[in-house]
mmCIF file of C-alpha atoms in Angstrom:
data_model
loop_
_atom_site.group_PDB
_atom_site.id
_atom_site.type_symbol
_atom_site.label_atom_id
_atom_site.label_comp_id
_atom_site.label_asym_id
_atom_site.label_seq_id
_atom_site.Cartn_x
_atom_site.Cartn_y
_atom_site.Cartn_z
ATOM 1 C CA MET B 1 144.331 -42.339 192.094
ATOM 2 C CA ILE B 2 146.296 -39.652 193.967
ATOM 3 C CA ARG B 3 143.238 -38.771 196.045
ATOM 4 C CA ILE B 4 142.617 -42.442 196.906
ATOM 5 C CA LEU B 5 146.259 -42.911 197.891
ATOM 6 C CA ALA B 6 146.173 -39.790 200.076
ATOM 7 C CA ILE B 7 143.074 -41.088 201.866
ATOM 8 C CA VAL B 8 144.672 -44.515 202.381
ATOM 9 C CA ILE B 9 147.867 -42.946 203.771
ATOM 10 C CA LEU B 10 145.835 -40.702 206.077
ATOM 11 C CA LEU B 11 143.806 -43.652 207.377
ATOM 12 C CA ALA B 12 146.955 -45.711 207.889
ATOM 13 C CA SER B 13 148.632 -42.894 209.802
ATOM 14 C CA LEU B 14 145.519 -42.307 211.910
ATOM 15 C CA GLY B 15 145.187 -46.014 212.689
ATOM 16 C CA ALA B 16 148.842 -46.290 213.662
ATOM 17 C CA ASN B 17 148.557 -43.257 215.947
ATOM 18 C CA VAL B 18 145.423 -44.609 217.605
ATOM 19 C CA TRP B 19 147.150 -47.964 218.155
ATOM 20 C CA PHE B 20 150.233 -46.270 219.613
ATOM 21 C CA LEU B 21 148.206 -44.137 222.015
ATOM 22 C CA THR B 22 145.901 -46.933 223.181
ATOM 23 C CA ARG B 23 148.289 -49.924 223.336
ATOM 24 C CA PRO B 24 148.844 -51.276 226.848
ATOM 25 C CA ARG B 25 151.925 -49.985 228.622
ATOM 26 C CA SER B 26 153.789 -51.721 231.447
ATOM 27 C CA VAL B 27 153.784 -49.949 234.828
ATOM 28 C CA ALA B 28 156.838 -50.033 237.087
ATOM 29 C CA PRO B 29 156.277 -51.716 240.489
ATOM 30 C CA ALA B 30 155.469 -49.199 243.237
ATOM 31 C CA ALA B 31 158.028 -50.747 245.614
ATOM 32 C CA ARG B 32 160.926 -49.556 243.481
ATOM 33 C CA SER B 33 162.000 -46.009 244.165
ATOM 34 C CA VAL B 34 164.869 -45.956 241.650
ATOM 35 C CA ALA B 35 164.645 -47.575 238.238
ATOM 36 C CA PRO B 36 167.605 -49.795 237.383
ATOM 37 C CA LEU B 37 169.954 -48.685 234.641
ATOM 38 C CA PRO B 38 169.294 -50.456 231.355
ATOM 39 C CA ALA B 39 171.729 -53.235 230.559
ATOM 40 C CA LYS B 40 174.082 -52.627 227.679
ATOM 41 C CA PRO B 41 173.194 -54.737 224.675
ATOM 42 C CA SER B 42 175.695 -57.435 223.889
ATOM 43 C CA PRO B 43 177.607 -57.159 220.608
ATOM 44 C CA VAL B 44 175.821 -60.283 219.382
ATOM 45 C CA ALA B 45 172.375 -58.871 220.149
ATOM 46 C CA ALA B 46 173.267 -55.565 218.526
ATOM 47 C CA LYS B 47 174.059 -57.352 215.273
ATOM 48 C CA GLN B 48 170.822 -59.339 215.201
ATOM 49 C CA GLU B 49 168.443 -58.021 212.569
ATOM 50 C CA THR B 50 164.716 -57.564 213.011
ATOM 51 C CA PRO B 51 162.162 -57.148 210.214
ATOM 52 C CA PHE B 52 162.388 -53.372 210.770
ATOM 53 C CA SER B 53 166.165 -53.262 210.290
ATOM 54 C CA ARG B 54 165.925 -52.819 206.531
ATOM 55 C CA ARG B 55 163.500 -51.562 203.949
ATOM 56 C CA PRO B 56 161.166 -54.350 202.738
ATOM 57 C CA VAL B 57 161.739 -55.336 199.133
ATOM 58 C CA THR B 58 160.459 -58.880 198.578
ATOM 59 C CA PRO B 59 157.009 -60.246 199.518
ATOM 60 C CA ALA B 60 158.735 -62.188 202.305
ATOM 61 C CA ASP B 61 160.105 -58.921 203.715
ATOM 62 C CA PHE B 62 156.659 -57.355 203.750
ATOM 63 C CA GLN B 63 155.094 -60.437 205.321
ATOM 64 C CA ALA B 64 157.729 -60.343 208.058
ATOM 65 C CA TRP B 65 156.804 -56.712 208.718
ATOM 66 C CA GLN B 66 153.121 -57.630 208.967
ATOM 67 C CA VAL B 67 153.829 -60.429 211.455
ATOM 68 C CA GLN B 68 155.978 -58.138 213.559
ATOM 69 C CA LEU B 69 153.407 -55.323 213.562
ATOM 70 C CA GLU B 70 150.601 -57.692 214.581
ATOM 71 C CA GLN B 71 152.752 -59.247 217.319
ATOM 72 C CA MET B 72 153.328 -55.751 218.687
ATOM 73 C CA GLY B 73 149.549 -55.323 218.968
ATOM 74 C CA MET B 74 148.711 -53.343 215.834
ATOM 75 C CA PRO B 75 145.233 -54.267 214.516
ATOM 76 C CA ARG B 76 145.458 -56.435 211.405
ATOM 77 C CA ASP B 77 143.468 -54.030 209.213
ATOM 78 C CA VAL B 78 145.794 -51.166 210.158
ATOM 79 C CA ALA B 79 148.891 -53.302 209.521
ATOM 80 C CA ARG B 80 147.568 -54.355 206.106
ATOM 81 C CA THR B 81 146.820 -50.751 205.164
ATOM 82 C CA VAL B 82 150.296 -49.621 206.206
ATOM 83 C CA LEU B 83 151.907 -52.425 204.197
ATOM 84 C CA ALA B 84 149.767 -51.709 201.122
ATOM 85 C CA VAL B 85 150.926 -48.082 201.158
ATOM 86 C CA MET B 86 154.538 -49.220 201.601
ATOM 87 C CA VAL B 87 154.239 -51.583 198.623
ATOM 88 C CA TYR B 88 152.934 -48.704 196.522
ATOM 89 C CA LYS B 89 155.773 -46.422 197.619
ATOM 90 C CA GLU B 90 158.407 -49.126 197.048
ATOM 91 C CA PHE B 91 157.286 -49.690 193.466
ATOM 92 C CA GLU B 92 156.994 -45.951 192.850
ATOM 93 C CA ARG B 93 160.627 -45.694 193.952
ATOM 94 C CA ARG B 94 161.584 -48.400 191.463
ATOM 95 C CA ARG B 95 159.691 -46.633 188.675
ATOM 96 C CA LYS B 96 161.497 -43.374 189.373
ATOM 97 C CA GLU B 97 164.854 -45.144 189.359
ATOM 98 C CA LEU B 98 163.969 -46.808 186.081
ATOM 99 C CA VAL B 99 162.700 -43.751 184.273
ATOM 100 C CA GLY B 100 164.787 -41.112 185.929
ATOM 101 C CA THR B 101 163.487 -37.637 186.606
ATOM 102 C CA PRO B 102 164.697 -34.180 185.654
ATOM 103 C CA HIS B 103 166.435 -32.210 188.376
ATOM 104 C CA PRO B 104 163.838 -30.454 190.585
ATOM 105 C CA ASP B 105 165.260 -27.062 189.564
ATOM 106 C CA GLU B 106 164.894 -27.847 185.853
ATOM 107 C CA TYR B 107 161.230 -26.924 185.748
ATOM 108 C CA TRP B 108 161.301 -26.450 181.973
ATOM 109 C CA ARG B 109 162.130 -30.091 181.192
ATOM 110 C CA SER B 110 159.442 -32.591 180.260
ATOM 111 C CA ARG B 111 159.472 -36.172 181.466
ATOM 112 C CA MET B 112 157.992 -37.440 178.213
ATOM 113 C CA PRO B 113 161.333 -38.044 176.411
ATOM 114 C CA LEU B 114 162.361 -40.275 179.309
ATOM 115 C CA LEU B 115 159.416 -42.560 178.572
ATOM 116 C CA ASP B 116 159.960 -42.678 174.797
ATOM 117 C CA ASN B 117 161.890 -45.915 174.881
ATOM 118 C CA PRO B 118 160.526 -49.417 174.124
ATOM 119 C CA GLU B 119 162.797 -51.062 176.696
ATOM 120 C CA THR B 120 161.712 -48.622 179.406
ATOM 121 C CA THR B 121 158.057 -49.123 178.491
ATOM 122 C CA ALA B 122 158.440 -52.897 178.734
ATOM 123 C CA ALA B 123 160.219 -52.598 182.078
ATOM 124 C CA LEU B 124 157.503 -50.329 183.459
ATOM 125 C CA ARG B 125 154.879 -52.823 182.332
ATOM 126 C CA GLN B 126 156.780 -55.594 184.113
ATOM 127 C CA LEU B 127 156.943 -53.485 187.298
ATOM 128 C CA THR B 128 153.153 -53.139 187.249
ATOM 129 C CA VAL B 129 152.800 -56.906 186.910
ATOM 130 C CA ASP B 130 155.293 -57.466 189.737
ATOM 131 C CA GLN B 131 153.443 -55.018 191.981
ATOM 132 C CA LYS B 132 150.109 -56.741 191.428
ATOM 133 C CA ARG B 133 151.712 -60.129 192.037
ATOM 134 C CA ALA B 134 153.328 -58.935 195.254
ATOM 135 C CA MET B 135 149.993 -57.616 196.493
ATOM 136 C CA ARG B 136 148.326 -60.933 195.721
ATOM 137 C CA GLU B 137 151.067 -63.017 197.344
ATOM 138 C CA MET B 138 150.743 -60.976 200.531
ATOM 139 C CA GLY B 139 146.946 -61.126 200.471
ATOM 140 C CA LEU B 140 146.774 -57.345 200.048
ATOM 141 C CA ASP B 141 145.081 -57.176 196.644
ATOM 142 C CA ASP B 142 141.693 -56.922 198.377
ATOM 143 C CA PHE B 143 142.835 -55.189 201.575
ATOM 144 C CA ASP B 144 140.216 -52.448 201.114
ATOM 145 C CA ALA B 145 137.345 -54.871 200.475
ATOM 146 C CA ASP B 146 134.711 -55.033 203.175
ATOM 147 C CA ASP B 147 132.254 -57.772 204.111
ATOM 148 C CA ASP B 148 129.595 -56.336 201.799
ATOM 149 C CA THR B 149 131.964 -56.443 198.831
ATOM 150 C CA GLU B 150 132.820 -60.092 199.424
ATOM 151 C CA ARG B 151 129.174 -60.976 199.988
ATOM 152 C CA ARG B 152 128.231 -59.307 196.705
ATOM 153 C CA MET B 153 130.909 -61.277 194.844
ATOM 154 C CA TYR B 154 130.507 -64.690 196.442
ATOM 155 C CA GLY B 155 127.089 -64.753 198.069
ATOM 156 C CA GLY B 156 126.746 -67.540 200.610
ATOM 157 C CA LEU B 157 129.617 -69.742 199.395
ATOM 158 C CA ALA B 158 131.556 -71.690 202.011
ATOM 159 C CA PRO B 159 134.851 -70.025 203.065
ATOM 160 C CA GLU B 160 136.934 -72.861 201.607
ATOM 161 C CA LYS B 161 135.295 -72.400 198.206
ATOM 162 C CA ILE B 162 135.843 -68.642 198.330
ATOM 163 C CA ALA B 163 139.511 -69.266 199.110
ATOM 164 C CA ARG B 164 139.737 -71.699 196.192
ATOM 165 C CA LEU B 165 138.155 -69.175 193.798
ATOM 166 C CA LYS B 166 140.552 -66.454 194.940
ATOM 167 C CA LYS B 167 143.485 -68.803 194.312
ATOM 168 C CA ILE B 168 142.214 -69.593 190.822
ATOM 169 C CA MET B 169 141.845 -65.891 190.009
ATOM 170 C CA SER B 170 145.300 -65.113 191.354
ATOM 171 C CA ASP B 171 146.984 -67.929 189.392
ATOM 172 C CA TYR B 172 145.322 -67.061 186.103
ATOM 173 C CA THR B 173 145.821 -63.339 186.542
ATOM 174 C CA ASP B 174 149.576 -63.991 186.616
ATOM 175 C CA LEU B 175 149.342 -66.035 183.421
ATOM 176 C CA GLU B 176 147.088 -63.511 181.670
ATOM 177 C CA GLU B 177 149.314 -60.578 182.525
ATOM 178 C CA GLN B 178 152.374 -62.450 181.305
ATOM 179 C CA LEU B 179 150.750 -62.750 177.879
ATOM 180 C CA TYR B 180 151.199 -59.043 177.247
ATOM 181 C CA VAL B 181 154.091 -58.037 179.472
ATOM 182 C CA ASP B 182 156.686 -58.365 176.717
ATOM 183 C CA GLY B 183 154.717 -56.074 174.410
ATOM 184 C CA ARG B 184 153.481 -58.764 172.022
ATOM 185 C CA ASP B 185 150.612 -57.868 169.718
ATOM 186 C CA ARG B 186 147.304 -58.448 171.489
ATOM 187 C CA ASN B 187 145.534 -59.137 168.199
ATOM 188 C CA SER B 188 148.015 -61.603 166.779
ATOM 189 C CA PRO B 189 146.531 -65.076 166.138
ATOM 190 C CA GLU B 190 149.007 -66.670 168.572
ATOM 191 C CA THR B 191 148.239 -64.288 171.434
ATOM 192 C CA ARG B 192 144.483 -64.516 170.888
ATOM 193 C CA ALA B 193 144.632 -68.320 170.826
ATOM 194 C CA ARG B 194 146.644 -68.438 174.068
ATOM 195 C CA ALA B 195 144.272 -65.965 175.745
ATOM 196 C CA GLU B 196 141.274 -68.051 174.664
ATOM 197 C CA LEU B 197 142.889 -71.225 175.986
ATOM 198 C CA LEU B 198 143.629 -69.603 179.356
ATOM 199 C CA ALA B 199 140.028 -68.387 179.603
ATOM 200 C CA LYS B 200 138.698 -71.905 178.949
ATOM 201 C CA GLU B 201 141.048 -73.466 181.504
ATOM 202 C CA LYS B 202 140.104 -70.892 184.131
ATOM 203 C CA ARG B 203 136.426 -71.513 183.471
ATOM 204 C CA SER B 204 136.952 -75.277 183.818
ATOM 205 C CA ASP B 205 138.661 -74.784 187.182
ATOM 206 C CA ILE B 206 135.767 -72.613 188.396
ATOM 207 C CA GLU B 207 133.200 -75.155 187.208
ATOM 208 C CA ARG B 208 135.021 -77.962 189.025
ATOM 209 C CA THR B 209 134.965 -75.900 192.224
ATOM 210 C CA LEU B 210 131.243 -75.071 192.277
ATOM 211 C CA THR B 211 127.992 -76.965 192.005
ATOM 212 C CA PRO B 212 125.682 -76.012 189.099
ATOM 213 C CA GLU B 213 123.524 -73.894 191.434
ATOM 214 C CA GLU B 214 126.574 -72.181 192.920
ATOM 215 C CA LEU B 215 127.997 -71.582 189.452
ATOM 216 C CA ARG B 216 124.788 -69.916 188.278
ATOM 217 C CA ASP B 217 124.777 -67.632 191.310
ATOM 218 C CA TYR B 218 128.475 -66.863 190.825
ATOM 219 C CA ASP B 219 127.850 -65.941 187.173
ATOM 220 C CA TYR B 220 124.930 -63.710 188.156
ATOM 221 C CA ARG B 221 127.336 -61.804 190.382
ATOM 222 C CA ASN B 222 130.588 -61.752 188.406
ATOM 223 C CA SER B 223 130.192 -62.555 184.705
ATOM 224 C CA GLN B 224 130.618 -60.120 181.830
ATOM 225 C CA ALA B 225 126.990 -60.619 180.818
ATOM 226 C CA ALA B 226 125.779 -59.787 184.336
ATOM 227 C CA SER B 227 127.924 -56.664 184.452
ATOM 228 C CA ARG B 228 126.604 -55.552 181.051
ATOM 229 C CA LEU B 229 123.027 -56.169 182.169
ATOM 230 C CA ARG B 230 123.458 -54.134 185.350
ATOM 231 C CA GLY B 231 124.958 -51.394 183.200
ATOM 232 C CA GLN B 232 121.866 -51.440 180.989
ATOM 233 C CA PHE B 233 119.624 -51.102 184.038
ATOM 234 C CA GLY B 234 121.613 -48.096 185.233
ATOM 235 C CA TYR B 235 119.460 -46.020 187.587
ATOM 236 C CA PHE B 236 116.462 -48.287 186.993
ATOM 237 C CA GLN B 237 115.466 -50.364 190.044
ATOM 238 C CA ALA B 238 115.060 -53.776 188.440
ATOM 239 C CA THR B 239 113.767 -56.752 190.393
ATOM 240 C CA GLU B 240 115.631 -60.012 190.913
ATOM 241 C CA ALA B 241 113.049 -61.764 188.744
ATOM 242 C CA GLU B 242 113.624 -59.289 185.898
ATOM 243 C CA PHE B 243 117.379 -59.784 186.158
ATOM 244 C CA GLY B 244 116.988 -63.571 186.108
ATOM 245 C CA ALA B 245 114.697 -63.447 183.070
ATOM 246 C CA LEU B 246 117.028 -61.180 181.087
ATOM 247 C CA TYR B 247 120.385 -62.739 182.000
ATOM 248 C CA PRO B 248 120.267 -65.760 179.633
ATOM 249 C CA ARG B 249 119.185 -63.512 176.760
ATOM 250 C CA MET B 250 122.018 -61.090 177.460
ATOM 251 C CA GLN B 251 124.496 -63.983 177.629
ATOM 252 C CA ALA B 252 123.256 -65.386 174.310
ATOM 253 C CA ILE B 253 123.358 -62.011 172.536
ATOM 254 C CA LEU B 254 126.914 -61.284 173.639
ATOM 255 C CA GLU B 255 128.100 -64.778 172.710
ATOM 256 C CA THR B 256 126.449 -64.650 169.288
ATOM 257 C CA ASN B 257 128.111 -61.335 168.482
ATOM 258 C CA GLY B 258 131.549 -62.342 169.775
ATOM 259 C CA LEU B 259 131.516 -59.875 172.662
ATOM 260 C CA LEU B 260 132.515 -62.270 175.449
ATOM 261 C CA GLY B 261 135.907 -63.605 176.436
ATOM 262 C CA PRO B 262 139.409 -62.139 176.417
ATOM 263 C CA ASN B 263 139.366 -61.405 172.672
ATOM 264 C CA ARG B 264 136.183 -59.352 172.652
ATOM 265 C CA ALA B 265 137.944 -55.971 172.401
ATOM 266 C CA SER B 266 138.795 -54.977 168.860
ATOM 267 C CA ASN B 267 138.814 -51.898 166.695
ATOM 268 C CA SER B 268 137.895 -53.736 163.522
ATOM 269 C CA ALA B 269 134.910 -52.699 161.455
ATOM 270 C CA GLU B 270 133.394 -56.159 161.993
ATOM 271 C CA ALA B 271 133.640 -55.778 165.777
ATOM 272 C CA ARG B 272 131.898 -52.394 165.612
ATOM 273 C CA ARG B 273 129.116 -53.877 163.495
ATOM 274 C CA ASN B 274 128.736 -56.727 165.987
ATOM 275 C CA TYR B 275 128.576 -54.230 168.856
ATOM 276 C CA ASP B 276 125.881 -52.171 167.115
ATOM 277 C CA ALA B 277 123.897 -55.314 166.317
ATOM 278 C CA ALA B 278 124.161 -56.496 169.924
ATOM 279 C CA THR B 279 123.002 -53.094 171.196
ATOM 280 C CA GLN B 280 119.859 -53.274 169.069
ATOM 281 C CA GLN B 281 119.177 -56.858 170.135
ATOM 282 C CA ILE B 282 119.637 -55.966 173.798
ATOM 283 C CA GLU B 283 117.176 -53.089 173.522
ATOM 284 C CA ALA B 284 114.638 -55.414 171.908
ATOM 285 C CA ALA B 285 115.158 -58.028 174.648
ATOM 286 C CA LEU B 286 114.720 -55.394 177.360
ATOM 287 C CA ARG B 287 111.502 -54.083 175.830
ATOM 288 C CA GLU B 288 110.063 -57.559 175.293
ATOM 289 C CA THR B 289 111.006 -58.973 178.703
ATOM 290 C CA LEU B 290 110.191 -55.929 180.836
ATOM 291 C CA GLY B 291 107.050 -54.937 178.980
ATOM 292 C CA GLU B 292 106.288 -51.472 177.641
ATOM 293 C CA ALA B 293 105.499 -49.850 180.995
ATOM 294 C CA ARG B 294 108.609 -51.062 182.819
ATOM 295 C CA TYR B 295 110.771 -50.442 179.744
ATOM 296 C CA ALA B 296 109.542 -46.819 179.670
ATOM 297 C CA GLU B 297 110.358 -46.525 183.388
ATOM 298 C CA MET B 298 113.895 -47.755 182.690
ATOM 299 C CA LYS B 299 114.412 -45.267 179.863
ATOM 300 C CA ASP B 300 113.123 -42.405 182.014
ATOM 301 C CA ALA B 301 115.306 -43.443 184.966
ATOM 302 C CA ASN B 302 118.413 -43.262 182.769
ATOM 303 C CA ASP B 303 117.531 -40.017 181.032
ATOM 304 C CA ARG B 304 119.901 -37.511 182.632
ATOM 305 C CA SER B 305 117.878 -34.551 181.433
ATOM 306 C CA LEU B 306 114.729 -35.934 183.036
ATOM 307 C CA ARG B 307 116.585 -36.544 186.291
ATOM 308 C CA LEU B 308 117.706 -32.914 186.335
ATOM 309 C CA THR B 309 114.127 -31.833 185.656
ATOM 310 C CA ARG B 310 112.869 -33.905 188.584
ATOM 311 C CA GLU B 311 115.503 -32.334 190.833
ATOM 312 C CA PHE B 312 114.469 -28.870 189.665
ATOM 313 C CA ILE B 313 110.785 -29.578 190.279
ATOM 314 C CA ALA B 314 111.519 -30.922 193.767
ATOM 315 C CA SER B 315 113.395 -27.710 194.643
ATOM 316 C CA THR B 316 110.681 -25.252 193.531
ATOM 317 C CA ASN B 317 107.621 -26.582 195.405
ATOM 318 C CA LEU B 318 105.600 -26.588 192.199
ATOM 319 C CA PRO B 319 102.058 -28.003 192.456
ATOM 320 C CA PRO B 320 101.635 -31.559 191.146
ATOM 321 C CA GLN B 321 99.854 -30.455 187.975
ATOM 322 C CA ALA B 322 102.684 -28.060 187.072
ATOM 323 C CA ALA B 323 105.295 -30.756 187.623
ATOM 324 C CA SER B 324 103.347 -33.165 185.427
ATOM 325 C CA GLU B 325 103.098 -30.554 182.673
ATOM 326 C CA VAL B 326 106.845 -29.844 182.682
ATOM 327 C CA MET B 327 107.613 -33.558 182.416
ATOM 328 C CA ALA B 328 105.039 -33.988 179.668
ATOM 329 C CA VAL B 329 106.531 -31.146 177.605
ATOM 330 C CA GLN B 330 110.013 -32.568 177.920
ATOM 331 C CA ARG B 331 108.930 -36.089 176.998
ATOM 332 C CA GLU B 332 107.101 -34.736 173.962
ATOM 333 C CA PHE B 333 109.663 -32.297 172.560
ATOM 334 C CA ALA B 334 113.064 -33.737 173.532
ATOM 335 C CA PRO B 335 112.741 -36.771 171.192
ATOM 336 C CA LYS B 336 111.519 -34.527 168.363
ATOM 337 C CA LEU B 337 114.508 -32.227 168.733
ATOM 338 C CA LEU B 338 116.850 -35.214 168.796
ATOM 339 C CA ALA B 339 115.252 -36.604 165.618
ATOM 340 C CA VAL B 340 115.727 -33.270 163.845
ATOM 341 C CA ASP B 341 119.352 -33.116 164.913
ATOM 342 C CA ARG B 342 120.011 -36.626 163.555
ATOM 343 C CA ASN B 343 118.176 -36.105 160.252
ATOM 344 C CA ARG B 344 120.965 -36.138 157.674
ATOM 345 C CA ASP B 345 118.508 -35.210 154.893
ATOM 346 C CA LEU B 346 118.279 -31.650 156.248
ATOM 347 C CA ASN B 347 120.829 -28.975 155.554
ATOM 348 C CA ASP B 348 122.064 -26.761 158.378
ATOM 349 C CA ASN B 349 119.527 -23.985 157.775
ATOM 350 C CA GLN B 350 116.603 -26.413 157.641
ATOM 351 C CA ARG B 351 117.800 -28.171 160.779
ATOM 352 C CA ASP B 352 118.171 -24.908 162.688
ATOM 353 C CA ALA B 353 114.770 -23.670 161.552
ATOM 354 C CA GLN B 354 112.923 -26.843 162.567
ATOM 355 C CA ALA B 355 114.734 -27.072 165.903
ATOM 356 C CA TRP B 356 114.049 -23.402 166.676
ATOM 357 C CA ALA B 357 110.338 -23.806 165.861
ATOM 358 C CA LEU B 358 109.990 -26.864 168.113
ATOM 359 C CA ALA B 359 111.917 -25.223 170.945
ATOM 360 C CA SER B 360 109.836 -22.042 170.702
ATOM 361 C CA GLU B 361 106.606 -24.019 171.009
ATOM 362 C CA ALA B 362 107.978 -25.907 174.011
ATOM 363 C CA ARG B 363 109.115 -22.645 175.625
ATOM 364 C CA GLU B 364 105.679 -21.069 175.292
ATOM 365 C CA ARG B 365 104.048 -24.004 177.046
ATOM 366 C CA LEU B 366 106.660 -24.058 179.806
ATOM 367 C CA VAL B 367 106.419 -20.302 180.433
ATOM 368 C CA ARG B 368 102.655 -20.619 180.804
ATOM 369 C CA THR B 369 103.204 -23.354 183.387
ATOM 370 C CA LEU B 370 106.243 -22.042 185.265
ATOM 371 C CA GLY B 371 106.247 -18.303 184.748
ATOM 372 C CA GLN B 372 109.170 -16.474 183.170
ATOM 373 C CA GLU B 373 111.404 -16.490 186.264
ATOM 374 C CA ASN B 374 111.032 -20.202 186.964
ATOM 375 C CA PHE B 375 111.448 -20.946 183.273
ATOM 376 C CA GLU B 376 114.856 -19.224 183.207
ATOM 377 C CA ALA B 377 115.874 -21.255 186.273
ATOM 378 C CA TYR B 378 114.633 -24.430 184.579
ATOM 379 C CA LYS B 379 116.774 -23.774 181.502
ATOM 380 C CA ARG B 380 119.862 -23.620 183.726
ATOM 381 C CA ARG B 381 119.043 -26.587 185.957
ATOM 382 C CA GLY B 382 117.223 -29.093 183.770
ATOM 383 C CA GLY B 383 116.320 -27.647 180.426
ATOM 384 C CA SER B 384 119.645 -27.889 178.620
ATOM 385 C CA TRP B 385 117.880 -29.926 175.928
ATOM 386 C CA LEU B 386 115.740 -26.844 175.238
ATOM 387 C CA GLY B 387 118.321 -24.112 175.705
ATOM 388 C CA GLU B 388 120.577 -25.524 172.993
ATOM 389 C CA ALA B 389 117.782 -25.498 170.431
ATOM 390 C CA LEU B 390 116.699 -21.976 171.405
ATOM 391 C CA GLY B 391 120.260 -20.814 170.862
ATOM 392 C CA ARG B 392 120.146 -21.758 167.207
ATOM 393 C CA LYS B 393 119.566 -19.271 164.452
ATOM 394 C CA ALA B 394 115.913 -18.320 164.050
ATOM 395 C CA PRO B 395 114.454 -18.722 160.549
ATOM 396 C CA THR B 396 114.679 -15.613 158.401
ATOM 397 C CA PRO B 397 111.250 -14.389 157.299
ATOM 398 C CA PRO B 398 110.731 -14.206 153.539
ATOM 399 C CA PRO B 399 111.118 -10.739 151.989
ATOM 400 C CA LYS B 400 107.922 -8.786 151.483
#
C-alpha cells in the first residue's frame, strides 16, 4: 500500500509540474515599455474566499478544488490523482488525531496500546467507511481505472447502463458497510439475514437494469463463480468456449455448497466440509468438461515446480530429448514423493526411507541426462521437489 501511494504521489507531482511548465502564459504587449503597477486589492476582494483558501474536508470542498484546478487548465486525470492523494492524506490525519501517536523522541513506545480500545476501533472502522464514501461521492473510487479495466468489467454496455450499475454498486456498498461498522457480530442470525436481503435487492436492481443477454455477459465478467473459475484456470490458457461450458457447473456447485453470497465466509466445521466437497466437485467438472488432455495441460500449467523446470531448461540450451527426459522424470517421481509424504500409515523412518529411495532413483536418471554440474543447477532452480527428499535421512543398512 505504501509503495502504491508513493507511486501515485510521484505521478501526481510529475503531472502537476508538467502542467505548470506547459500551460499557456500571457505575453505583455510589445508597445508597452513599462509595466503598470498592480492595483491594490480592495478589502472586499481580499476577504473573498476561493476553494484554495482552506484545507478541503467535505466532499463538496474536494469537488470545488477539482473544478478550480480544471478551470485553471490542469488535465482532469492529473486533478483527480491529486485529489485522491489529498483525500488519503486528510483521512490519515484524522486517524492520527483519533489514535494519537507517541512523541517522535519516544522510540521505545509501542502504538499498540493506543489501539486497544473498542471505541477507538469502532471509530477507525467508521473513518474507513467515510473515506470510501467520500471517494465514491467524488467519483474518485475508480480514478486509477483505465479503459481496459472498464471494458473488462462491463464489455460493450451502453454508457448510461454502466453509469446505472456504478450507482447501484455505490448505493449498496454504503448499506453493506454500515452493517458491520458498529462492530456487530457478522455471524449473528440478524446480521446474516440483513446481508442476504441486501444481496437479493442489489441483484434485483441489476437484473432490472440489464437484458438477459447483458446480464449473462455481466455475470461472466463479475460474478463470484466467474472469479473462482478464472482462479481455477490460473496459468492455463482456457478458451472462451471452455469458460462458457464450465461456468454454469461452477455456479451450481458453489450454490449447492453454500459458497455464494455475503454469508459464504465461515469458520464452522460444516463450512469447511462444504468447501472440501466443492473443491472435489470442481476438479471432477474440470476433468469431465475439458477432457483428459486439456485437464492435464491445466494441471501442468499451474504446477509451480514444472514452471521452474521449464525456465531452467530454456536457460541451459539443452537438446529437445534432454528437456523431455527431465520433464518426464519430474512428472513420474514428484507425485510419488507427494503420496509418500501424505501416507499417514507410515512412521517417520519408513517415510524418510521411501522418499530417499525414490529421490535417489530420480537423481540417477537426471544426472545421466544433465551431467553432474547441470544437475546441481537444476536442484537450485527447479528441482526443489527432489532436493527436499534427498535431504532426508538415508535408510540405515541392516547389521551384518
